[in-house]
CSV table of C-alpha atoms in Angstrom, one decimal:
chain,number,residue,atom,x,y,z
A,1,UNK,CA,30.1,-22.4,-44.9
A,2,UNK,CA,32.7,-22.7,-42.1
A,3,UNK,CA,33.9,-25.9,-40.6
A,4,UNK,CA,33.7,-24.7,-37.1
A,5,UNK,CA,30.0,-25.3,-36.3
A,6,UNK,CA,29.6,-26.8,-32.8
A,7,UNK,CA,28.2,-30.3,-32.4
A,8,UNK,CA,24.6,-30.8,-31.3
A,9,UNK,CA,24.4,-29.8,-27.7
A,10,UNK,CA,23.6,-32.7,-25.3
A,11,UNK,CA,19.8,-31.9,-25.1
A,12,UNK,CA,19.5,-32.0,-28.8
A,13,UNK,CA,21.4,-35.2,-29.2
A,14,UNK,CA,19.3,-36.9,-26.4
A,15,UNK,CA,16.1,-36.0,-28.3
A,16,UNK,CA,17.5,-37.5,-31.5
A,17,UNK,CA,18.4,-40.8,-29.8
A,18,UNK,CA,14.9,-41.0,-28.1
A,19,UNK,CA,13.3,-40.3,-31.5
A,20,UNK,CA,15.2,-43.1,-33.2
A,21,UNK,CA,14.3,-45.5,-30.4
A,22,UNK,CA,10.6,-44.5,-30.7
A,23,UNK,CA,10.7,-45.2,-34.5
A,24,UNK,CA,12.3,-48.6,-34.0
A,25,UNK,CA,9.6,-49.5,-31.5
A,26,UNK,CA,6.6,-48.2,-33.5
A,27,UNK,CA,7.4,-48.5,-37.2
A,28,UNK,CA,6.0,-52.0,-37.4
A,29,UNK,CA,7.7,-54.8,-39.4
A,30,UNK,CA,10.5,-53.5,-41.6
A,31,UNK,CA,9.5,-53.6,-45.3
A,32,UNK,CA,12.4,-55.8,-46.3
A,33,UNK,CA,15.2,-53.5,-45.2
A,34,UNK,CA,18.5,-54.8,-43.8
A,35,UNK,CA,20.1,-53.0,-40.9
A,36,UNK,CA,22.1,-50.7,-43.3
A,37,UNK,CA,19.0,-49.7,-45.3
A,38,UNK,CA,17.0,-49.3,-42.1
A,39,UNK,CA,19.4,-46.6,-40.8
A,40,UNK,CA,18.4,-44.6,-43.9
A,41,UNK,CA,14.7,-45.3,-43.7
A,42,UNK,CA,14.6,-44.5,-40.0
A,43,UNK,CA,16.1,-41.1,-40.6
A,44,UNK,CA,13.6,-40.4,-43.4
A,45,UNK,CA,10.8,-41.2,-40.9
A,46,UNK,CA,12.5,-39.1,-38.3
A,47,UNK,CA,12.7,-36.1,-40.5
A,48,UNK,CA,9.1,-36.3,-41.8
A,49,UNK,CA,7.1,-37.8,-38.9
A,50,UNK,CA,5.7,-40.2,-41.5
A,51,UNK,CA,6.0,-44.0,-41.1
A,52,UNK,CA,5.0,-44.4,-44.8
A,53,UNK,CA,8.7,-44.2,-45.7
A,54,UNK,CA,8.9,-47.7,-44.2
A,55,UNK,CA,7.9,-49.2,-47.5
A,56,UNK,CA,8.1,-46.2,-49.9
A,57,UNK,CA,11.9,-46.0,-49.7
A,58,UNK,CA,13.7,-48.0,-52.4
A,59,UNK,CA,17.5,-48.5,-52.6
A,60,UNK,CA,19.7,-49.8,-55.4
A,61,UNK,CA,21.7,-52.7,-54.0
A,62,UNK,CA,25.0,-50.7,-54.2
A,63,UNK,CA,23.5,-47.4,-53.1
A,64,UNK,CA,24.7,-47.2,-49.5
A,65,UNK,CA,28.3,-48.4,-50.3
A,66,UNK,CA,28.6,-46.1,-53.3
A,67,UNK,CA,27.4,-43.1,-51.4
A,68,UNK,CA,29.6,-43.8,-48.4
A,69,UNK,CA,32.7,-44.4,-50.4
A,70,UNK,CA,32.2,-41.3,-52.6
A,71,UNK,CA,31.6,-39.0,-49.7
A,72,UNK,CA,34.5,-40.5,-47.7
A,73,UNK,CA,36.7,-39.4,-50.7
A,74,UNK,CA,35.2,-35.9,-50.4
A,75,UNK,CA,33.2,-36.0,-53.7
A,76,UNK,CA,31.1,-33.0,-54.7
A,77,UNK,CA,27.4,-33.0,-53.8
A,78,UNK,CA,25.0,-31.4,-56.3
A,79,UNK,CA,21.6,-30.4,-55.2
A,80,UNK,CA,18.5,-28.9,-56.9
A,81,UNK,CA,17.4,-26.4,-54.2
A,82,UNK,CA,19.2,-24.2,-51.7
A,83,UNK,CA,17.1,-25.6,-48.8
A,84,UNK,CA,19.1,-28.8,-49.1
A,85,UNK,CA,22.4,-26.9,-49.1
A,86,UNK,CA,21.2,-25.0,-45.9
A,87,UNK,CA,20.2,-28.2,-44.2
A,88,UNK,CA,23.6,-30.0,-44.6
A,89,UNK,CA,25.6,-29.6,-41.4
A,90,UNK,CA,29.1,-28.1,-41.5
A,91,UNK,CA,30.1,-30.6,-38.8
A,92,UNK,CA,29.6,-33.4,-41.3
A,93,UNK,CA,30.8,-31.6,-44.5
A,94,UNK,CA,33.9,-30.1,-43.0
A,95,UNK,CA,35.7,-33.3,-41.9
A,96,UNK,CA,34.8,-35.0,-45.1
A,97,UNK,CA,36.0,-32.1,-47.3
A,98,UNK,CA,32.7,-32.2,-49.2
A,99,UNK,CA,31.5,-29.2,-51.1
A,100,UNK,CA,27.9,-28.6,-52.1
A,101,UNK,CA,26.9,-27.2,-55.5
A,102,UNK,CA,23.7,-25.6,-56.7
A,103,UNK,CA,23.4,-23.5,-59.8
A,104,UNK,CA,19.8,-22.2,-59.9
A,105,UNK,CA,20.8,-18.6,-59.4
A,106,UNK,CA,23.6,-18.6,-62.1
A,107,UNK,CA,22.9,-15.9,-64.7
A,108,UNK,CA,23.6,-18.3,-67.6
A,109,UNK,CA,21.3,-20.9,-66.1
A,110,UNK,CA,18.5,-18.4,-65.9
A,111,UNK,CA,19.1,-17.1,-69.4
A,112,UNK,CA,19.1,-20.6,-70.9
A,113,UNK,CA,15.9,-21.7,-69.0
A,114,UNK,CA,14.0,-18.7,-70.5
A,115,UNK,CA,15.5,-19.1,-74.0
A,116,UNK,CA,14.9,-22.9,-74.1
A,117,UNK,CA,11.6,-22.8,-72.2
A,118,UNK,CA,12.8,-25.3,-69.6
A,119,UNK,CA,13.0,-25.0,-65.8
A,120,UNK,CA,16.0,-23.4,-64.1
A,121,UNK,CA,16.8,-26.7,-62.3
A,122,UNK,CA,17.2,-28.5,-65.7
A,123,UNK,CA,19.7,-26.0,-66.8
A,124,UNK,CA,21.4,-26.1,-63.4
A,125,UNK,CA,22.0,-29.9,-63.8
A,126,UNK,CA,23.5,-29.3,-67.2
A,127,UNK,CA,25.7,-26.6,-65.7
A,128,UNK,CA,26.8,-29.0,-62.9
A,129,UNK,CA,27.8,-31.5,-65.7
A,130,UNK,CA,29.8,-28.8,-67.6
A,131,UNK,CA,31.5,-27.7,-64.4
A,132,UNK,CA,32.6,-31.3,-63.8
A,133,UNK,CA,30.8,-31.8,-60.4
A,134,UNK,CA,28.1,-34.2,-61.6
A,135,UNK,CA,30.5,-37.0,-62.7
A,136,UNK,CA,31.7,-38.8,-59.6
A,137,UNK,CA,29.5,-36.7,-57.4
A,138,UNK,CA,26.4,-37.5,-55.3
A,139,UNK,CA,23.4,-35.8,-56.8
A,140,UNK,CA,20.4,-35.1,-54.5
A,141,UNK,CA,17.1,-33.9,-56.0
A,142,UNK,CA,14.5,-32.9,-53.4
A,143,UNK,CA,12.1,-30.7,-55.3
A,144,UNK,CA,12.1,-30.7,-59.1
A,145,UNK,CA,11.1,-33.8,-61.2
A,146,UNK,CA,12.4,-32.0,-64.3
A,147,UNK,CA,15.9,-31.9,-62.7
A,148,UNK,CA,15.8,-35.6,-61.9
A,149,UNK,CA,14.7,-36.5,-65.4
A,150,UNK,CA,17.5,-34.4,-66.8
A,151,UNK,CA,20.1,-36.2,-64.7
A,152,UNK,CA,18.7,-39.5,-65.9
A,153,UNK,CA,19.0,-38.2,-69.5
A,154,UNK,CA,22.6,-37.1,-68.9
A,155,UNK,CA,23.3,-40.6,-67.6
A,156,UNK,CA,21.7,-42.3,-70.6
A,157,UNK,CA,22.5,-40.0,-73.5
A,158,UNK,CA,25.7,-38.4,-72.4
A,159,UNK,CA,27.3,-41.2,-70.4
A,160,UNK,CA,27.6,-39.1,-67.3
A,161,UNK,CA,28.3,-41.2,-64.2
A,162,UNK,CA,27.5,-39.7,-60.8
A,163,UNK,CA,28.5,-41.9,-57.9
A,164,UNK,CA,24.9,-41.9,-56.6
A,165,UNK,CA,21.6,-40.3,-57.4
A,166,UNK,CA,19.2,-39.5,-54.5
A,167,UNK,CA,15.9,-38.9,-56.2
A,168,UNK,CA,13.2,-37.6,-53.8
A,169,UNK,CA,11.4,-34.9,-55.7
A,170,UNK,CA,7.9,-34.1,-54.4
A,171,UNK,CA,4.5,-33.5,-55.9
A,172,UNK,CA,1.8,-34.4,-58.4
A,173,UNK,CA,3.3,-33.4,-61.7
A,174,UNK,CA,5.8,-36.0,-62.9
A,175,UNK,CA,7.4,-36.6,-59.5
A,176,UNK,CA,6.3,-40.2,-59.1
A,177,UNK,CA,7.0,-40.9,-62.7
A,178,UNK,CA,10.5,-39.4,-62.6
A,179,UNK,CA,11.3,-41.6,-59.6
A,180,UNK,CA,10.0,-44.8,-61.3
A,181,UNK,CA,12.3,-43.9,-64.2
A,182,UNK,CA,15.2,-43.5,-61.8
A,183,UNK,CA,14.6,-47.0,-60.4
A,184,UNK,CA,15.0,-48.5,-63.8
A,185,UNK,CA,18.7,-47.6,-63.9
A,186,UNK,CA,21.3,-50.3,-63.3
A,187,UNK,CA,24.0,-47.7,-62.9
A,188,UNK,CA,24.7,-45.5,-61.2
A,189,UNK,CA,23.2,-46.6,-57.9
A,190,UNK,CA,20.2,-44.6,-56.6
A,191,UNK,CA,18.0,-44.0,-53.6
A,192,UNK,CA,14.4,-43.0,-54.2
A,193,UNK,CA,11.0,-42.8,-52.5
A,194,UNK,CA,8.0,-44.0,-54.5
A,195,UNK,CA,4.9,-41.9,-55.1
A,196,UNK,CA,4.2,-38.2,-54.6
A,197,UNK,CA,6.0,-37.7,-51.3
A,198,UNK,CA,9.4,-36.2,-51.0
A,199,UNK,CA,11.2,-32.9,-50.5
A,200,UNK,CA,14.4,-31.2,-49.5
A,201,UNK,CA,14.2,-32.4,-45.8
A,202,UNK,CA,14.2,-36.0,-47.1
A,203,UNK,CA,17.2,-35.3,-49.4
A,204,UNK,CA,19.1,-33.8,-46.4
A,205,UNK,CA,18.2,-36.8,-44.2
A,206,UNK,CA,19.5,-39.3,-46.9
A,207,UNK,CA,22.7,-37.3,-47.3
A,208,UNK,CA,23.3,-37.1,-43.5
A,209,UNK,CA,22.9,-40.8,-43.2
A,210,UNK,CA,25.5,-41.4,-45.9
A,211,UNK,CA,27.8,-38.8,-44.5
A,212,UNK,CA,27.6,-40.4,-41.0
A,213,UNK,CA,28.6,-43.7,-42.5
A,214,UNK,CA,31.5,-42.0,-44.4
A,215,UNK,CA,32.6,-40.4,-41.2
A,216,UNK,CA,32.5,-43.7,-39.3
A,217,UNK,CA,34.8,-45.2,-42.0
A,218,UNK,CA,37.2,-42.3,-41.3
A,219,UNK,CA,37.5,-42.8,-37.6
B,1,UNK,CA,19.8,-12.1,-49.2
B,2,UNK,CA,19.4,-9.7,-52.1
B,3,UNK,CA,16.1,-8.4,-53.5
B,4,UNK,CA,17.0,-9.0,-57.1
B,5,UNK,CA,16.2,-12.7,-57.6
B,6,UNK,CA,14.3,-13.3,-60.8
B,7,UNK,CA,10.8,-14.5,-60.8
B,8,UNK,CA,10.0,-18.2,-61.5
B,9,UNK,CA,10.6,-18.8,-65.2
B,10,UNK,CA,7.5,-19.7,-67.2
B,11,UNK,CA,8.1,-23.4,-67.2
B,12,UNK,CA,8.3,-23.5,-63.4
B,13,UNK,CA,5.2,-21.3,-63.0
B,14,UNK,CA,3.2,-23.6,-65.4
B,15,UNK,CA,4.2,-26.6,-63.3
B,16,UNK,CA,3.1,-24.9,-60.1
B,17,UNK,CA,-0.3,-24.0,-61.6
B,18,UNK,CA,-0.8,-27.6,-62.9
B,19,UNK,CA,0.0,-28.9,-59.5
B,20,UNK,CA,-2.5,-26.7,-57.7
B,21,UNK,CA,-5.2,-27.7,-60.3
B,22,UNK,CA,-4.3,-31.4,-59.7
B,23,UNK,CA,-4.7,-31.0,-55.9
B,24,UNK,CA,-8.0,-29.2,-56.2
B,25,UNK,CA,-9.3,-32.1,-58.4
B,26,UNK,CA,-7.9,-35.0,-56.3
B,27,UNK,CA,-7.8,-33.9,-52.6
B,28,UNK,CA,-11.4,-35.0,-51.9
B,29,UNK,CA,-13.9,-33.0,-49.9
B,30,UNK,CA,-12.2,-30.1,-48.1
B,31,UNK,CA,-12.1,-30.9,-44.3
B,32,UNK,CA,-14.1,-27.8,-43.4
B,33,UNK,CA,-11.8,-25.1,-44.9
B,34,UNK,CA,-13.1,-22.0,-46.5
B,35,UNK,CA,-11.4,-20.6,-49.6
B,36,UNK,CA,-8.8,-18.7,-47.7
B,37,UNK,CA,-7.8,-21.6,-45.5
B,38,UNK,CA,-7.7,-23.9,-48.6
B,39,UNK,CA,-5.1,-21.7,-50.3
B,40,UNK,CA,-2.9,-22.5,-47.3
B,41,UNK,CA,-3.8,-26.2,-47.1
B,42,UNK,CA,-3.3,-26.6,-50.8
B,43,UNK,CA,0.2,-25.3,-50.6
B,44,UNK,CA,1.0,-27.6,-47.7
B,45,UNK,CA,-0.1,-30.5,-49.8
B,46,UNK,CA,1.8,-29.2,-52.8
B,47,UNK,CA,5.1,-29.0,-50.8
B,48,UNK,CA,4.8,-32.4,-49.2
B,49,UNK,CA,3.0,-34.6,-51.8
B,50,UNK,CA,0.7,-35.6,-48.9
B,51,UNK,CA,-3.1,-35.2,-49.0
B,52,UNK,CA,-3.2,-35.8,-45.2
B,53,UNK,CA,-2.8,-32.1,-44.7
B,54,UNK,CA,-6.4,-31.8,-45.9
B,55,UNK,CA,-7.5,-32.5,-42.3
B,56,UNK,CA,-4.4,-32.2,-40.2
B,57,UNK,CA,-4.1,-28.5,-40.8
B,58,UNK,CA,-5.7,-26.3,-38.2
B,59,UNK,CA,-6.0,-22.5,-38.2
B,60,UNK,CA,-7.0,-20.0,-35.5
B,61,UNK,CA,-9.9,-17.9,-36.9
B,62,UNK,CA,-7.7,-14.8,-37.1
B,63,UNK,CA,-4.6,-16.6,-38.4
B,64,UNK,CA,-4.6,-15.6,-42.1
B,65,UNK,CA,-5.6,-12.0,-41.5
B,66,UNK,CA,-3.1,-11.6,-38.7
B,67,UNK,CA,-0.3,-13.1,-40.8
B,68,UNK,CA,-1.1,-11.1,-43.9
B,69,UNK,CA,-1.4,-7.8,-42.1
B,70,UNK,CA,1.8,-8.3,-40.1
B,71,UNK,CA,3.8,-9.3,-43.2
B,72,UNK,CA,2.3,-6.4,-45.3
B,73,UNK,CA,3.7,-4.1,-42.6
B,74,UNK,CA,7.1,-5.7,-43.1
B,75,UNK,CA,7.2,-7.5,-39.7
B,76,UNK,CA,10.2,-9.6,-38.7
B,77,UNK,CA,10.0,-13.3,-39.3
B,78,UNK,CA,11.6,-15.6,-36.7
B,79,UNK,CA,12.4,-19.2,-37.6
B,80,UNK,CA,14.0,-22.2,-35.8
B,81,UNK,CA,16.2,-23.6,-38.5
B,82,UNK,CA,18.2,-22.2,-41.3
B,83,UNK,CA,16.5,-24.4,-43.9
B,84,UNK,CA,13.3,-22.2,-43.5
B,85,UNK,CA,15.4,-19.1,-44.0
B,86,UNK,CA,17.0,-20.6,-47.2
B,87,UNK,CA,13.6,-21.6,-48.6
B,88,UNK,CA,12.0,-18.1,-48.4
B,89,UNK,CA,12.2,-16.4,-51.7
B,90,UNK,CA,13.8,-13.0,-52.0
B,91,UNK,CA,11.1,-12.1,-54.6
B,92,UNK,CA,8.6,-12.2,-51.8
B,93,UNK,CA,10.7,-10.9,-48.9
B,94,UNK,CA,12.1,-8.0,-50.9
B,95,UNK,CA,8.9,-6.1,-51.8
B,96,UNK,CA,7.5,-6.7,-48.3
B,97,UNK,CA,10.7,-5.5,-46.6
B,98,UNK,CA,10.6,-8.6,-44.4
B,99,UNK,CA,13.7,-9.7,-42.7
B,100,UNK,CA,14.3,-13.3,-41.4
B,101,UNK,CA,15.9,-14.0,-38.0
B,102,UNK,CA,17.5,-17.2,-36.7
B,103,UNK,CA,19.8,-17.3,-33.7
B,104,UNK,CA,20.9,-21.0,-33.5
B,105,UNK,CA,24.5,-20.2,-34.3
B,106,UNK,CA,24.8,-17.2,-32.0
B,107,UNK,CA,27.7,-17.8,-29.6
B,108,UNK,CA,25.7,-16.7,-26.5
B,109,UNK,CA,22.8,-19.0,-27.5
B,110,UNK,CA,25.1,-22.0,-27.7
B,111,UNK,CA,26.8,-21.1,-24.4
B,112,UNK,CA,23.4,-20.8,-22.6
B,113,UNK,CA,22.1,-24.1,-24.1
B,114,UNK,CA,25.1,-26.0,-22.8
B,115,UNK,CA,25.0,-24.2,-19.4
B,116,UNK,CA,21.3,-24.6,-18.9
B,117,UNK,CA,21.1,-28.1,-20.5
B,118,UNK,CA,18.4,-26.9,-22.9
B,119,UNK,CA,18.3,-27.0,-26.7
B,120,UNK,CA,19.9,-24.3,-28.8
B,121,UNK,CA,16.5,-23.5,-30.4
B,122,UNK,CA,15.0,-22.8,-27.0
B,123,UNK,CA,17.8,-20.3,-26.3
B,124,UNK,CA,17.4,-18.9,-29.8
B,125,UNK,CA,13.7,-18.1,-29.2
B,126,UNK,CA,14.7,-16.3,-25.9
B,127,UNK,CA,17.3,-14.4,-27.9
B,128,UNK,CA,14.7,-13.4,-30.5
B,129,UNK,CA,12.6,-12.0,-27.7
B,130,UNK,CA,15.5,-10.1,-26.2
B,131,UNK,CA,16.4,-8.7,-29.6
B,132,UNK,CA,12.8,-7.4,-30.0
B,133,UNK,CA,11.9,-9.4,-33.1
B,134,UNK,CA,9.5,-11.9,-31.5
B,135,UNK,CA,6.9,-9.3,-30.4
B,136,UNK,CA,4.9,-8.3,-33.4
B,137,UNK,CA,6.7,-10.8,-35.6
B,138,UNK,CA,5.6,-14.0,-37.3
B,139,UNK,CA,7.3,-17.0,-35.7
B,140,UNK,CA,7.6,-20.2,-37.7
B,141,UNK,CA,8.8,-23.4,-36.0
B,142,UNK,CA,9.4,-26.2,-38.5
B,143,UNK,CA,11.7,-28.5,-36.5
B,144,UNK,CA,12.0,-28.2,-32.8
B,145,UNK,CA,9.1,-28.9,-30.4
B,146,UNK,CA,11.2,-27.4,-27.6
B,147,UNK,CA,11.3,-24.1,-29.5
B,148,UNK,CA,7.6,-24.1,-29.9
B,149,UNK,CA,7.0,-24.9,-26.3
B,150,UNK,CA,9.4,-22.0,-25.3
B,151,UNK,CA,7.5,-19.6,-27.5
B,152,UNK,CA,4.2,-20.6,-25.9
B,153,UNK,CA,5.8,-20.2,-22.5
B,154,UNK,CA,7.0,-16.7,-23.5
B,155,UNK,CA,3.5,-15.8,-24.5
B,156,UNK,CA,1.9,-17.1,-21.3
B,157,UNK,CA,4.5,-16.2,-18.7
B,158,UNK,CA,6.2,-13.1,-20.2
B,159,UNK,CA,3.3,-11.7,-22.1
B,160,UNK,CA,5.1,-11.7,-25.4
B,161,UNK,CA,2.8,-11.1,-28.4
B,162,UNK,CA,3.9,-12.3,-31.8
B,163,UNK,CA,1.5,-11.4,-34.6
B,164,UNK,CA,1.2,-15.1,-35.5
B,165,UNK,CA,2.8,-18.4,-34.5
B,166,UNK,CA,3.2,-21.1,-37.2
B,167,UNK,CA,3.8,-24.3,-35.4
B,168,UNK,CA,4.7,-27.3,-37.6
B,169,UNK,CA,7.5,-29.1,-35.7
B,170,UNK,CA,8.1,-32.6,-36.8
B,171,UNK,CA,8.7,-35.9,-35.1
B,172,UNK,CA,7.9,-38.3,-32.3
B,173,UNK,CA,9.3,-36.6,-29.2
B,174,UNK,CA,6.9,-33.9,-28.0
B,175,UNK,CA,6.1,-32.6,-31.5
B,176,UNK,CA,2.4,-33.5,-31.5
B,177,UNK,CA,2.0,-32.5,-27.9
B,178,UNK,CA,3.6,-29.1,-28.5
B,179,UNK,CA,1.2,-28.4,-31.4
B,180,UNK,CA,-1.8,-29.4,-29.3
B,181,UNK,CA,-0.6,-26.9,-26.7
B,182,UNK,CA,-0.3,-24.2,-29.3
B,183,UNK,CA,-3.9,-24.8,-30.4
B,184,UNK,CA,-5.1,-24.0,-26.9
B,185,UNK,CA,-4.0,-20.4,-27.2
B,186,UNK,CA,-6.7,-17.7,-27.8
B,187,UNK,CA,-4.0,-15.2,-28.6
B,188,UNK,CA,-1.9,-14.8,-30.6
B,189,UNK,CA,-3.4,-16.5,-33.6
B,190,UNK,CA,-1.7,-19.7,-34.8
B,191,UNK,CA,-1.4,-22.2,-37.7
B,192,UNK,CA,-0.6,-25.8,-36.9
B,193,UNK,CA,-0.7,-29.3,-38.2
B,194,UNK,CA,-1.8,-32.1,-35.9
B,195,UNK,CA,0.3,-35.2,-35.2
B,196,UNK,CA,3.9,-36.1,-35.9
B,197,UNK,CA,4.2,-34.7,-39.4
B,198,UNK,CA,5.7,-31.3,-40.1
B,199,UNK,CA,9.0,-29.8,-41.1
B,200,UNK,CA,10.8,-26.8,-42.6
B,201,UNK,CA,9.3,-27.2,-46.0
B,202,UNK,CA,5.8,-26.9,-44.5
B,203,UNK,CA,6.9,-23.8,-42.6
B,204,UNK,CA,8.1,-22.2,-45.8
B,205,UNK,CA,4.9,-23.1,-47.6
B,206,UNK,CA,2.8,-21.5,-44.9
B,207,UNK,CA,4.9,-18.4,-44.9
B,208,UNK,CA,4.8,-18.1,-48.7
B,209,UNK,CA,1.0,-18.4,-48.7
B,210,UNK,CA,0.8,-15.5,-46.2
B,211,UNK,CA,3.4,-13.4,-48.1
B,212,UNK,CA,1.5,-13.9,-51.3
B,213,UNK,CA,-1.6,-12.6,-49.6
B,214,UNK,CA,0.3,-9.7,-48.2
B,215,UNK,CA,1.7,-8.9,-51.6
B,216,UNK,CA,-1.8,-9.0,-53.2
B,217,UNK,CA,-2.9,-6.4,-50.6
B,218,UNK,CA,-0.1,-4.1,-51.7
B,219,UNK,CA,-0.9,-4.2,-55.4
């Protein structure tokens, strides 16, 4: 990743502004979100075309502050799939000095997943912990419930403390349950969407919202 | 991209099978899809956690055959965002000999977008045409309605003939309209989802469905 990507050209930026205005006008009453939380929910709606995130989105009370502060310090970001990594814009990562980590293709991760009959993403989260990027980092899980459950286990059993956990895994096998489990944590703070919906585009949208806030703090 | 990525480990493959079985059991009556179309719709539901795609998904009668045949020949794939590129698995691309093209970061594309006050993705589609990868290729638009409208214009005004157009742009500004426009084409065949929903994960799911069919044909 280079830090020299150009900004959105004017036409793209104008479309984004019009989209946000449309969402504000048509999303209906906010499901209990303050202005800060709404900036996140709005972006989740923008990225999915789905107003259901006005309601499904849940935030720990310290989530936005924790994410903003950690990213403003240039904390590592750990993700479960390479699509999230590809979606994060260099124009945000560069100025913050944030690096993105994903270990699914690591040979040791693959060997351990086969040997222990777990998923690769579970082993990838353990590898992130051993490499020292989970503690103090922002973790974003967009795909694999097993990865989210492993992060929760590392928090509870190993005392690992990420700055923030973004849990938006998708699907019908353990995804909803893994997110309900995440929402029982007092610490670290978390962002989640209830139910089966989720995905890497939502993880990117949440990270971009937090990065924009971190960048504002830097100006 | 290398062609040496390992297959899904057993645990991951078992979760995918369980998810497909859950969808078959809980999606309700199929909204008019035959078995072939359902294999696509099911994967869109799997990747989004959203049963609404049983109904929102629309296919031109020749879409699956056209996509399968083109990919089995190793046709180029043109996408509008790098997240789609990142989501496509080397274990499918490699055996098919399919290459993926995306021109958003091309210096000439950026220069023309600024000069002509269009989006980068519009210019990227024109670049794909000039480079010869749009004709005969499979085009997948997951994000930008402007890119989809430009592909439709190239078909109508310039006579360009992709093998298949997958149109699943997301959002509230022209996305639904661009997809309705796509669905008026007699040729080339297309796959679309109605309304505001869409995104790069859906584009990847559609491409993976077609690639799996192309790979079956090769065995």
